[in-house]
């Protein structure tokens, strides 16, 4: 039996869920692209992209995708399997 309460383990399980990590990374990169698009869209950039501020739109898209991943994590959180009584008595499942 672990010394930590189960609530702490569950919070760590959700925190290190791959959907949370991906959502967090998209949020960070989305904010960077959004800010970069707002402060540094020059006439040369406008000529290269046909008048579309790609950093701005990419940042908005990444933030939207981040919201989807974080929302997915909150809507359907992980529920790790509890150890069974047989595994607890035989010592299986513990490392």
JSON list of C-alpha atoms in Angstrom, two decimals:
[
{"chain": "A", "resi": 1, "resn": "UNK", "atom": "CA", "xyz": [0.00, 0.00, 0.00]},
{"chain": "A", "resi": 2, "resn": "UNK", "atom": "CA", "xyz": [1.38, 3.44, -0.83]},
{"chain": "A", "resi": 3, "resn": "UNK", "atom": "CA", "xyz": [1.96, 6.08, 1.82]},
{"chain": "A", "resi": 4, "resn": "UNK", "atom": "CA", "xyz": [0.32, 8.82, -0.27]},
{"chain": "A", "resi": 5, "resn": "UNK", "atom": "CA", "xyz": [-3.47, 9.28, -0.24]},
{"chain": "A", "resi": 6, "resn": "UNK", "atom": "CA", "xyz": [-5.27, 8.13, -3.39]},
{"chain": "A", "resi": 7, "resn": "UNK", "atom": "CA", "xyz": [-6.48, 11.69, -4.16]},
{"chain": "A", "resi": 8, "resn": "UNK", "atom": "CA", "xyz": [-2.91, 12.80, -4.77]},
{"chain": "A", "resi": 9, "resn": "UNK", "atom": "CA", "xyz": [-2.28, 9.91, -7.14]},
{"chain": "A", "resi": 10, "resn": "UNK", "atom": "CA", "xyz": [-5.42, 10.69, -9.13]},
{"chain": "A", "resi": 11, "resn": "UNK", "atom": "CA", "xyz": [-4.47, 14.36, -9.45]},
{"chain": "A", "resi": 12, "resn": "UNK", "atom": "CA", "xyz": [-1.05, 13.33, -10.75]},
{"chain": "A", "resi": 13, "resn": "UNK", "atom": "CA", "xyz": [-2.69, 10.89, -13.19]},
{"chain": "A", "resi": 14, "resn": "UNK", "atom": "CA", "xyz": [-4.82, 13.67, -14.66]},
{"chain": "A", "resi": 15, "resn": "UNK", "atom": "CA", "xyz": [-1.95, 16.18, -14.65]},
{"chain": "A", "resi": 16, "resn": "UNK", "atom": "CA", "xyz": [0.33, 13.86, -16.61]},
{"chain": "A", "resi": 17, "resn": "UNK", "atom": "CA", "xyz": [-2.38, 12.64, -18.97]},
{"chain": "A", "resi": 18, "resn": "UNK", "atom": "CA", "xyz": [-1.12, 13.01, -22.55]},
{"chain": "A", "resi": 19, "resn": "UNK", "atom": "CA", "xyz": [-4.14, 15.16, -23.45]},
{"chain": "A", "resi": 20, "resn": "UNK", "atom": "CA", "xyz": [-3.23, 17.67, -20.75]},
{"chain": "A", "resi": 21, "resn": "UNK", "atom": "CA", "xyz": [0.40, 17.83, -21.89]},
{"chain": "A", "resi": 22, "resn": "UNK", "atom": "CA", "xyz": [-0.55, 18.29, -25.55]},
{"chain": "A", "resi": 23, "resn": "UNK", "atom": "CA", "xyz": [-3.18, 20.91, -24.66]},
{"chain": "A", "resi": 24, "resn": "UNK", "atom": "CA", "xyz": [-0.67, 22.81, -22.53]},
{"chain": "A", "resi": 25, "resn": "UNK", "atom": "CA", "xyz": [1.96, 22.80, -25.26]},
{"chain": "A", "resi": 26, "resn": "UNK", "atom": "CA", "xyz": [-0.51, 24.02, -27.86]},
{"chain": "A", "resi": 27, "resn": "UNK", "atom": "CA", "xyz": [-1.59, 26.77, -25.45]},
{"chain": "A", "resi": 28, "resn": "UNK", "atom": "CA", "xyz": [1.98, 27.99, -24.96]},
{"chain": "A", "resi": 29, "resn": "UNK", "atom": "CA", "xyz": [2.83, 27.93, -28.67]},
{"chain": "A", "resi": 30, "resn": "UNK", "atom": "CA", "xyz": [-0.55, 29.45, -29.53]},
{"chain": "A", "resi": 31, "resn": "UNK", "atom": "CA", "xyz": [0.03, 32.41, -27.23]},
{"chain": "A", "resi": 32, "resn": "UNK", "atom": "CA", "xyz": [3.52, 32.93, -28.66]},
{"chain": "A", "resi": 33, "resn": "UNK", "atom": "CA", "xyz": [2.24, 32.89, -32.26]},
{"chain": "A", "resi": 34, "resn": "UNK", "atom": "CA", "xyz": [-0.73, 35.10, -31.40]},
{"chain": "A", "resi": 35, "resn": "UNK", "atom": "CA", "xyz": [1.42, 37.76, -29.73]},
{"chain": "A", "resi": 36, "resn": "UNK", "atom": "CA", "xyz": [4.03, 37.56, -32.49]},
{"chain": "A", "resi": 37, "resn": "UNK", "atom": "CA", "xyz": [1.32, 38.00, -35.10]},
{"chain": "A", "resi": 38, "resn": "UNK", "atom": "CA", "xyz": [-0.11, 41.02, -33.28]},
{"chain": "A", "resi": 39, "resn": "UNK", "atom": "CA", "xyz": [3.18, 42.88, -32.85]},
{"chain": "A", "resi": 40, "resn": "UNK", "atom": "CA", "xyz": [5.26, 42.08, -35.93]},
{"chain": "A", "resi": 41, "resn": "UNK", "atom": "CA", "xyz": [3.26, 41.89, -39.15]},
{"chain": "A", "resi": 42, "resn": "UNK", "atom": "CA", "xyz": [5.24, 43.99, -41.61]},
{"chain": "A", "resi": 43, "resn": "UNK", "atom": "CA", "xyz": [4.60, 44.95, -45.22]},
{"chain": "A", "resi": 44, "resn": "UNK", "atom": "CA", "xyz": [7.22, 42.38, -46.29]},
{"chain": "A", "resi": 45, "resn": "UNK", "atom": "CA", "xyz": [5.31, 39.67, -44.42]},
{"chain": "A", "resi": 46, "resn": "UNK", "atom": "CA", "xyz": [2.09, 40.86, -46.00]},
{"chain": "A", "resi": 47, "resn": "UNK", "atom": "CA", "xyz": [3.64, 40.51, -49.47]},
{"chain": "A", "resi": 48, "resn": "UNK", "atom": "CA", "xyz": [4.98, 37.00, -48.72]},
{"chain": "A", "resi": 49, "resn": "UNK", "atom": "CA", "xyz": [1.67, 35.64, -47.42]},
{"chain": "A", "resi": 50, "resn": "UNK", "atom": "CA", "xyz": [-0.77, 37.40, -49.71]},
{"chain": "A", "resi": 51, "resn": "UNK", "atom": "CA", "xyz": [-2.06, 39.69, -46.99]},
{"chain": "A", "resi": 52, "resn": "UNK", "atom": "CA", "xyz": [-2.84, 36.95, -44.45]},
{"chain": "A", "resi": 53, "resn": "UNK", "atom": "CA", "xyz": [-1.28, 37.23, -40.99]},
{"chain": "A", "resi": 54, "resn": "UNK", "atom": "CA", "xyz": [-0.26, 33.58, -40.64]},
{"chain": "A", "resi": 55, "resn": "UNK", "atom": "CA", "xyz": [1.17, 33.91, -37.13]},
{"chain": "A", "resi": 56, "resn": "UNK", "atom": "CA", "xyz": [-2.07, 35.43, -35.89]},
{"chain": "A", "resi": 57, "resn": "UNK", "atom": "CA", "xyz": [-4.29, 32.79, -37.45]},
{"chain": "A", "resi": 58, "resn": "UNK", "atom": "CA", "xyz": [-1.98, 29.94, -36.47]},
{"chain": "A", "resi": 59, "resn": "UNK", "atom": "CA", "xyz": [-1.99, 31.18, -32.87]},
{"chain": "A", "resi": 60, "resn": "UNK", "atom": "CA", "xyz": [-5.79, 31.36, -32.85]},
{"chain": "A", "resi": 61, "resn": "UNK", "atom": "CA", "xyz": [-5.98, 27.85, -34.29]},
{"chain": "A", "resi": 62, "resn": "UNK", "atom": "CA", "xyz": [-3.54, 26.46, -31.73]},
{"chain": "A", "resi": 63, "resn": "UNK", "atom": "CA", "xyz": [-5.44, 28.06, -28.87]},
{"chain": "A", "resi": 64, "resn": "UNK", "atom": "CA", "xyz": [-8.68, 26.55, -30.18]},
{"chain": "A", "resi": 65, "resn": "UNK", "atom": "CA", "xyz": [-7.04, 23.12, -30.42]},
{"chain": "A", "resi": 66, "resn": "UNK", "atom": "CA", "xyz": [-5.66, 23.56, -26.92]},
{"chain": "A", "resi": 67, "resn": "UNK", "atom": "CA", "xyz": [-9.16, 24.31, -25.64]},
{"chain": "A", "resi": 68, "resn": "UNK", "atom": "CA", "xyz": [-10.41, 21.11, -27.30]},
{"chain": "A", "resi": 69, "resn": "UNK", "atom": "CA", "xyz": [-7.74, 18.98, -25.63]},
{"chain": "A", "resi": 70, "resn": "UNK", "atom": "CA", "xyz": [-8.19, 20.56, -22.19]},
{"chain": "A", "resi": 71, "resn": "UNK", "atom": "CA", "xyz": [-11.98, 20.34, -22.53]},
{"chain": "A", "resi": 72, "resn": "UNK", "atom": "CA", "xyz": [-11.68, 16.68, -23.52]},
{"chain": "A", "resi": 73, "resn": "UNK", "atom": "CA", "xyz": [-9.55, 16.02, -20.43]},
{"chain": "A", "resi": 74, "resn": "UNK", "atom": "CA", "xyz": [-12.06, 17.74, -18.16]},
{"chain": "A", "resi": 75, "resn": "UNK", "atom": "CA", "xyz": [-15.09, 16.12, -19.79]},
{"chain": "A", "resi": 76, "resn": "UNK", "atom": "CA", "xyz": [-13.68, 12.57, -19.71]},
{"chain": "A", "resi": 77, "resn": "UNK", "atom": "CA", "xyz": [-11.02, 12.35, -16.98]},
{"chain": "A", "resi": 78, "resn": "UNK", "atom": "CA", "xyz": [-8.90, 9.28, -16.51]},
{"chain": "A", "resi": 79, "resn": "UNK", "atom": "CA", "xyz": [-10.08, 6.69, -14.03]},
{"chain": "A", "resi": 80, "resn": "UNK", "atom": "CA", "xyz": [-7.11, 4.40, -13.44]},
{"chain": "A", "resi": 81, "resn": "UNK", "atom": "CA", "xyz": [-8.01, 0.88, -12.46]},
{"chain": "A", "resi": 82, "resn": "UNK", "atom": "CA", "xyz": [-7.93, 0.22, -8.74]},
{"chain": "A", "resi": 83, "resn": "UNK", "atom": "CA", "xyz": [-5.81, -2.73, -7.65]},
{"chain": "A", "resi": 84, "resn": "UNK", "atom": "CA", "xyz": [-7.91, -5.80, -7.07]},
{"chain": "A", "resi": 85, "resn": "UNK", "atom": "CA", "xyz": [-8.08, -7.67, -3.77]},
{"chain": "A", "resi": 86, "resn": "UNK", "atom": "CA", "xyz": [-6.20, -10.63, -5.29]},
{"chain": "A", "resi": 87, "resn": "UNK", "atom": "CA", "xyz": [-3.34, -8.39, -6.44]},
{"chain": "A", "resi": 88, "resn": "UNK", "atom": "CA", "xyz": [-3.12, -6.76, -3.02]},
{"chain": "A", "resi": 89, "resn": "UNK", "atom": "CA", "xyz": [-2.83, -10.07, -1.16]},
{"chain": "A", "resi": 90, "resn": "UNK", "atom": "CA", "xyz": [-0.35, -11.69, -3.55]},
{"chain": "A", "resi": 91, "resn": "UNK", "atom": "CA", "xyz": [1.80, -8.59, -3.98]},
{"chain": "A", "resi": 92, "resn": "UNK", "atom": "CA", "xyz": [1.18, -8.34, -7.73]},
{"chain": "A", "resi": 93, "resn": "UNK", "atom": "CA", "xyz": [0.94, -4.88, -9.24]},
{"chain": "A", "resi": 94, "resn": "UNK", "atom": "CA", "xyz": [3.33, -3.35, -6.70]},
{"chain": "A", "resi": 95, "resn": "UNK", "atom": "CA", "xyz": [6.86, -2.40, -7.62]}
]
